[in-house]
Amino acid sequence: MTDAPPSTLLADQTAYAEAVQLALDAAAAYYRDGTSTLDDDAYDRLVRGIQAYEAEHPDEVLPTSPTGKVAGGAVVGDVPHTVPMLSLDNVFGAEQLADWAASLERRLGRPVTAWSVEPKLDGLAIAARYRGGRLTQLVTRGDGVAGEDVSHAIGTIVGLPARLAEPVTVELRGEVMMTAAQFEQACAKRQAHDGTTFANPRSAAAGTLRAQDRPYVCELTFFGYGALPLPDDSSEPATRLRELAHSEVMGWVAGQGVQTPAVTDVGGIVATSLEQVQERVEQIAAKRADLAFGIDGIVIKCDLAADQAQAGFSSRAPRWAIAYKLPATEKITKLIGVEWNTGRTGIIAPRAVLEPVELDGSVVTYATLHNVADITRRGLMLGDSVTVYKAGDVIPRVEAPVVHLRTGDERPIEIPQACPSCGDAIDSSQERWRCVRGRQCRAIASIAYAVGRDTLDIEGLAENRIQQMLDAGLIVDFADLFFLTREQLLDLERMGETSTDNLLAAIERAKGQPLSRVFCALGVRGTGRSMSRRIARHFGSMDAIRTADAEAIQAVEGIGPEKSPVVVAELIELADLIDKLVKAGVTMTEPGWTPPADPGADPEASDTSALPLAGMSVVVTGAMSGALEALSRNQMNELIERAGGKSSSSVSAKTSLLVAGEKAGSKRTKAESLGVRIVAPEEFAELVGPYIP
Ligand code: IVH
């Protein structure tokens, strides 16, 4: 988190005037229907540039300038707010937060007693007016003084009940947004209707909230962050509500049956020191990528009503609250090309080439485009401005074109007519296109995968050697390796006696690899190393896997109804290869496997609760040392699972233990902020001693 965000540099008065107009247009589009011409980051940069220019040239400030105005001065509505709906000032790091708190405490003349720390929800502000406990009107923020009536949306917003628990008259304020699941549903509905999708959950929520005559209805979600009695209401409940601390107000709101962030993993907390505030900021930031809804920061508020009253407001924002902004996870950039590659299973996958853009700490130049159907569904074109999403460890993906930014110069994306690797035909009967030659198309890649260190671990079999064997017709798949003779190998160029014997010995050793690795070597679509281990542990033998139907395969953790038929179909496709492996004497069972206990059986039969890592989810990061020094990441994961644990590649609130070696980076920081137990490799080695290979 950097403390000094960049701003657009404005050289002269003309540049300043242009910047003001650009910001105004962007804000107008953003608050109208979420279709901004700039992403959040670019807009913030522009406004900071305008602010900097105005600070140096106070006599040139334009009346239309967005600075100091709610919603950038862009929108007006016709429903007056009882109490203005303001904005929040921003900070971008711990140092700025400390400066802000210090200046607030100077203003108060005393320390702030308690802080409330909660997520900054990335949606649209709304005022929900209840009379006698009934929801009567919904109003958008507008320019903060007056907003738009969107009462037609009543009944479509999860978390905002038509009736409160008590017959109170109160205005609830909060954010309307779409969860990831609601966004997917909304995109599917719009797709079915007019063939387009929404650019992101925020603009989908904005458009949906205002839409009155759509033939389809999309669901929204509300999270409350405040409650105000009417200004002239001097009844006892209203007076009491005004005197409650913010955290108590939120408790009351939840008690009325309204959703608040308390139901999420990032609910509000009360902190009594700035250190605690910062700790919670880091915790919320660490959980961001795992949340089912968007947050763009953390809001820090004075908790006590007395502190808030004394701090007061500026024209734009309360002085008792601040938004701690997190780096953007979505930006707009240009789609400059699409590359098509055939993978080792023959799948033909498109990849977006982007104008480089910085997102969540790294520069993104390529992003996933899924498949051809996805490209046509979204109506993507070359040269389009596209929204790109990336957060945490996820692979960056292109979300959608920003259709209103089209210039007319966009060109259709060329869809390949033949396999980009071998030129043979394409099987386009499934959503994911495939070369008709399947695995044979990229035999070299699938064999290299099968013999790699984390699978059969056959040393001395580099890609050029595999190519040589393929060219000589000695092998067509990796099972053929087990039938190679000494003479055949000696016949190959640059193959001496020693390397031949070493290779034959390595191939012989590979026959003893456990089923989990043999299965992984098959390269079944949708199953990587850890999934292969789960499948092997579940079924115990290749025979059992091969006789399982789609339903039986779904009993394996992480395999759903979409993946299971693919696994079944893949095993049929791979039948000849598996038969060859069996014939060669390759291991087809998982060592130490016991059948899963059936409910009536002896509970001791497959009891893993005595294992040292039973019930634990373990993540490994950094360089291993001591007894674990030589282990690859995959071997570490195998070790964790032998010792009864679950291995995982990313730290989350569910992680029980992080094994952190030298040079551990962001995973360690994340574990620290989540309070996850961290051990050094040496300490971990003691814990799992008997299971180390
Ligand atoms: S409190 C007087 N709390 O962020 C303004 N706002 O950028 C008090 N927002 O207009 C607002 N999450 O729409 C508050 N937990 C939260 C929030 C939150 C999101 C929005 C809100 C506000 C905007 C300012």
PDB file of C-alpha atoms in Angstrom, residues 253-368:
ATOM      1  CA  VAL A 253     -30.372  -2.038  12.360  1.00  0.00           C
ATOM      2  CA  ALA A 254     -29.529  -5.749  12.223  1.00  0.00           C
ATOM      3  CA  GLY A 255     -32.136  -6.364  14.941  1.00  0.00           C
ATOM      4  CA  GLN A 256     -34.756  -4.795  12.649  1.00  0.00           C
ATOM      5  CA  GLY A 257     -34.087  -7.575  10.132  1.00  0.00           C
ATOM      6  CA  VAL A 258     -31.911  -5.504   7.801  1.00  0.00           C
ATOM      7  CA  GLN A 259     -28.657  -6.901   6.444  1.00  0.00           C
ATOM      8  CA  THR A 260     -25.413  -5.301   7.652  1.00  0.00           C
ATOM      9  CA  PRO A 261     -21.763  -6.260   7.017  1.00  0.00           C
ATOM     10  CA  ALA A 262     -21.941  -8.125  10.375  1.00  0.00           C
ATOM     11  CA  VAL A 263     -23.185 -11.198   8.458  1.00  0.00           C
ATOM     12  CA  THR A 264     -19.996 -11.268   6.369  1.00  0.00           C
ATOM     13  CA  ASP A 265     -16.357 -12.139   7.114  1.00  0.00           C
ATOM     14  CA  VAL A 266     -15.514  -8.425   7.259  1.00  0.00           C
ATOM     15  CA  GLY A 267     -18.130  -7.107   9.695  1.00  0.00           C
ATOM     16  CA  GLY A 268     -17.590  -3.888  11.617  1.00  0.00           C
ATOM     17  CA  ILE A 269     -15.478  -3.897  14.784  1.00  0.00           C
ATOM     18  CA  VAL A 270     -14.751  -1.285  17.423  1.00  0.00           C
ATOM     19  CA  ALA A 271     -11.065  -0.431  17.882  1.00  0.00           C
ATOM     20  CA  THR A 272      -9.686   1.620  20.727  1.00  0.00           C
ATOM     21  CA  SER A 273      -6.293   2.422  19.217  1.00  0.00           C
ATOM     22  CA  LEU A 274      -4.979   3.325  15.793  1.00  0.00           C
ATOM     23  CA  GLU A 275      -2.859   0.143  15.838  1.00  0.00           C
ATOM     24  CA  GLN A 276      -6.032  -1.897  16.183  1.00  0.00           C
ATOM     25  CA  VAL A 277      -7.610   0.093  13.364  1.00  0.00           C
ATOM     26  CA  GLN A 278      -4.628  -0.632  11.111  1.00  0.00           C
ATOM     27  CA  GLU A 279      -4.689  -4.317  12.060  1.00  0.00           C
ATOM     28  CA  ARG A 280      -8.350  -4.583  11.061  1.00  0.00           C
ATOM     29  CA  VAL A 281      -7.661  -2.666   7.831  1.00  0.00           C
ATOM     30  CA  GLU A 282      -5.065  -5.305   6.938  1.00  0.00           C
ATOM     31  CA  GLN A 283      -7.381  -8.157   7.894  1.00  0.00           C
ATOM     32  CA  ILE A 284     -10.163  -6.821   5.693  1.00  0.00           C
ATOM     33  CA  ALA A 285      -7.719  -6.190   2.828  1.00  0.00           C
ATOM     34  CA  ALA A 286      -6.453  -9.783   3.142  1.00  0.00           C
ATOM     35  CA  LYS A 287      -9.986 -11.174   2.903  1.00  0.00           C
ATOM     36  CA  ARG A 288     -10.991  -9.006  -0.026  1.00  0.00           C
ATOM     37  CA  ALA A 289     -10.265 -11.531  -2.774  1.00  0.00           C
ATOM     38  CA  ASP A 290     -12.360 -14.214  -1.048  1.00  0.00           C
ATOM     39  CA  LEU A 291     -15.475 -12.073  -0.593  1.00  0.00           C
ATOM     40  CA  ALA A 292     -18.623 -12.707  -2.627  1.00  0.00           C
ATOM     41  CA  PHE A 293     -19.098  -8.955  -3.146  1.00  0.00           C
ATOM     42  CA  GLY A 294     -16.894  -6.004  -4.036  1.00  0.00           C
ATOM     43  CA  ILE A 295     -15.243  -3.697  -1.550  1.00  0.00           C
ATOM     44  CA  ASP A 296     -13.002  -0.815  -2.556  1.00  0.00           C
ATOM     45  CA  GLY A 297     -11.684   0.137   0.836  1.00  0.00           C
ATOM     46  CA  ILE A 298     -12.298   0.305   4.558  1.00  0.00           C
ATOM     47  CA  VAL A 299     -14.331   3.023   6.301  1.00  0.00           C
ATOM     48  CA  ILE A 300     -13.061   4.249   9.650  1.00  0.00           C
ATOM     49  CA  LYS A 301     -15.521   6.236  11.747  1.00  0.00           C
ATOM     50  CA  CYS A 302     -15.594   7.783  15.201  1.00  0.00           C
ATOM     51  CA  ASP A 303     -17.835   5.344  17.032  1.00  0.00           C
ATOM     52  CA  LEU A 304     -19.313   7.650  19.670  1.00  0.00           C
ATOM     53  CA  ALA A 305     -22.154  10.041  18.836  1.00  0.00           C
ATOM     54  CA  ALA A 306     -20.476  12.747  20.946  1.00  0.00           C
ATOM     55  CA  ASP A 307     -17.212  12.508  18.937  1.00  0.00           C
ATOM     56  CA  GLN A 308     -19.142  12.640  15.650  1.00  0.00           C
ATOM     57  CA  ALA A 309     -21.187  15.646  16.757  1.00  0.00           C
ATOM     58  CA  GLN A 310     -18.098  17.559  17.799  1.00  0.00           C
ATOM     59  CA  ALA A 311     -16.139  16.727  14.631  1.00  0.00           C
ATOM     60  CA  GLY A 312     -18.975  17.809  12.343  1.00  0.00           C
ATOM     61  CA  PHE A 313     -18.961  18.018   8.513  1.00  0.00           C
ATOM     62  CA  SER A 314     -17.283  19.787   5.640  1.00  0.00           C
ATOM     63  CA  SER A 315     -19.404  20.650   2.594  1.00  0.00           C
ATOM     64  CA  ARG A 316     -18.589  17.317   0.999  1.00  0.00           C
ATOM     65  CA  ALA A 317     -17.878  14.795   3.741  1.00  0.00           C
ATOM     66  CA  PRO A 318     -18.086  14.112   7.465  1.00  0.00           C
ATOM     67  CA  ARG A 319     -14.950  15.008   9.416  1.00  0.00           C
ATOM     68  CA  TRP A 320     -15.516  12.019  11.695  1.00  0.00           C
ATOM     69  CA  ALA A 321     -15.015   9.381   9.002  1.00  0.00           C
ATOM     70  CA  ILE A 322     -12.489   8.491   6.328  1.00  0.00           C
ATOM     71  CA  ALA A 323     -12.263   5.965   3.496  1.00  0.00           C
ATOM     72  CA  TYR A 324      -9.013   3.970   3.421  1.00  0.00           C
ATOM     73  CA  LYS A 325      -8.871   3.100  -0.273  1.00  0.00           C
ATOM     74  CA  LEU A 326      -7.530  -0.263  -1.466  1.00  0.00           C
ATOM     75  CA  PRO A 327      -5.800  -0.681  -4.843  1.00  0.00           C
ATOM     76  CA  ALA A 328      -8.146  -1.144  -7.782  1.00  0.00           C
ATOM     77  CA  THR A 329      -8.889  -4.743  -8.842  1.00  0.00           C
ATOM     78  CA  GLU A 330     -10.502  -3.731 -12.092  1.00  0.00           C
ATOM     79  CA  LYS A 331      -9.297  -1.386 -14.773  1.00  0.00           C
ATOM     80  CA  ILE A 332     -10.133  -0.436 -18.295  1.00  0.00           C
ATOM     81  CA  THR A 333      -7.475  -1.165 -20.913  1.00  0.00           C
ATOM     82  CA  LYS A 334      -7.277  -1.976 -24.636  1.00  0.00           C
ATOM     83  CA  LEU A 335      -7.587  -5.433 -26.141  1.00  0.00           C
ATOM     84  CA  ILE A 336      -4.791  -5.363 -28.710  1.00  0.00           C
ATOM     85  CA  GLY A 337      -4.746  -8.975 -29.789  1.00  0.00           C
ATOM     86  CA  VAL A 338      -5.961 -12.516 -29.242  1.00  0.00           C
ATOM     87  CA  GLU A 339      -3.545 -15.476 -29.277  1.00  0.00           C
ATOM     88  CA  TRP A 340      -4.717 -19.030 -29.834  1.00  0.00           C
ATOM     89  CA  ASN A 341      -2.831 -21.933 -28.294  1.00  0.00           C
ATOM     90  CA  THR A 342      -3.409 -25.662 -28.244  1.00  0.00           C
ATOM     91  CA  GLY A 343      -2.745 -27.130 -24.799  1.00  0.00           C
ATOM     92  CA  ARG A 344      -1.372 -30.582 -23.979  1.00  0.00           C
ATOM     93  CA  THR A 345      -4.849 -32.145 -23.978  1.00  0.00           C
ATOM     94  CA  GLY A 346      -5.642 -30.630 -27.379  1.00  0.00           C
ATOM     95  CA  ILE A 347      -7.872 -27.857 -26.040  1.00  0.00           C
ATOM     96  CA  ILE A 348      -7.639 -24.670 -28.096  1.00  0.00           C
ATOM     97  CA  ALA A 349      -7.689 -21.673 -25.771  1.00  0.00           C
ATOM     98  CA  PRO A 350      -7.757 -17.969 -26.625  1.00  0.00           C
ATOM     99  CA  ARG A 351      -5.661 -15.536 -24.617  1.00  0.00           C
ATOM    100  CA  ALA A 352      -6.133 -11.774 -24.588  1.00  0.00           C
ATOM    101  CA  VAL A 353      -3.117  -9.561 -25.294  1.00  0.00           C
ATOM    102  CA  LEU A 354      -3.650  -6.271 -23.493  1.00  0.00           C
ATOM    103  CA  GLU A 355      -2.147  -2.840 -23.366  1.00  0.00           C
ATOM    104  CA  PRO A 356      -0.148  -3.307 -20.117  1.00  0.00           C
ATOM    105  CA  VAL A 357      -2.049  -2.161 -17.060  1.00  0.00           C
ATOM    106  CA  GLU A 358      -1.165  -2.244 -13.369  1.00  0.00           C
ATOM    107  CA  LEU A 359      -3.652  -4.179 -11.309  1.00  0.00           C
ATOM    108  CA  ASP A 360      -3.486  -5.152  -7.652  1.00  0.00           C
ATOM    109  CA  GLY A 361       0.286  -4.944  -7.485  1.00  0.00           C
ATOM    110  CA  SER A 362       1.336  -6.450 -10.815  1.00  0.00           C
ATOM    111  CA  VAL A 363       1.455  -5.454 -14.480  1.00  0.00           C
ATOM    112  CA  VAL A 364      -1.082  -7.382 -16.519  1.00  0.00           C
ATOM    113  CA  THR A 365      -0.405  -7.969 -20.239  1.00  0.00           C
ATOM    114  CA  TYR A 366      -2.280 -11.226 -20.824  1.00  0.00           C
ATOM    115  CA  ALA A 367      -5.653 -12.337 -19.566  1.00  0.00           C
ATOM    116  CA  THR A 368      -7.945 -15.331 -19.831  1.00  0.00           C
TER     117      THR A 368
END
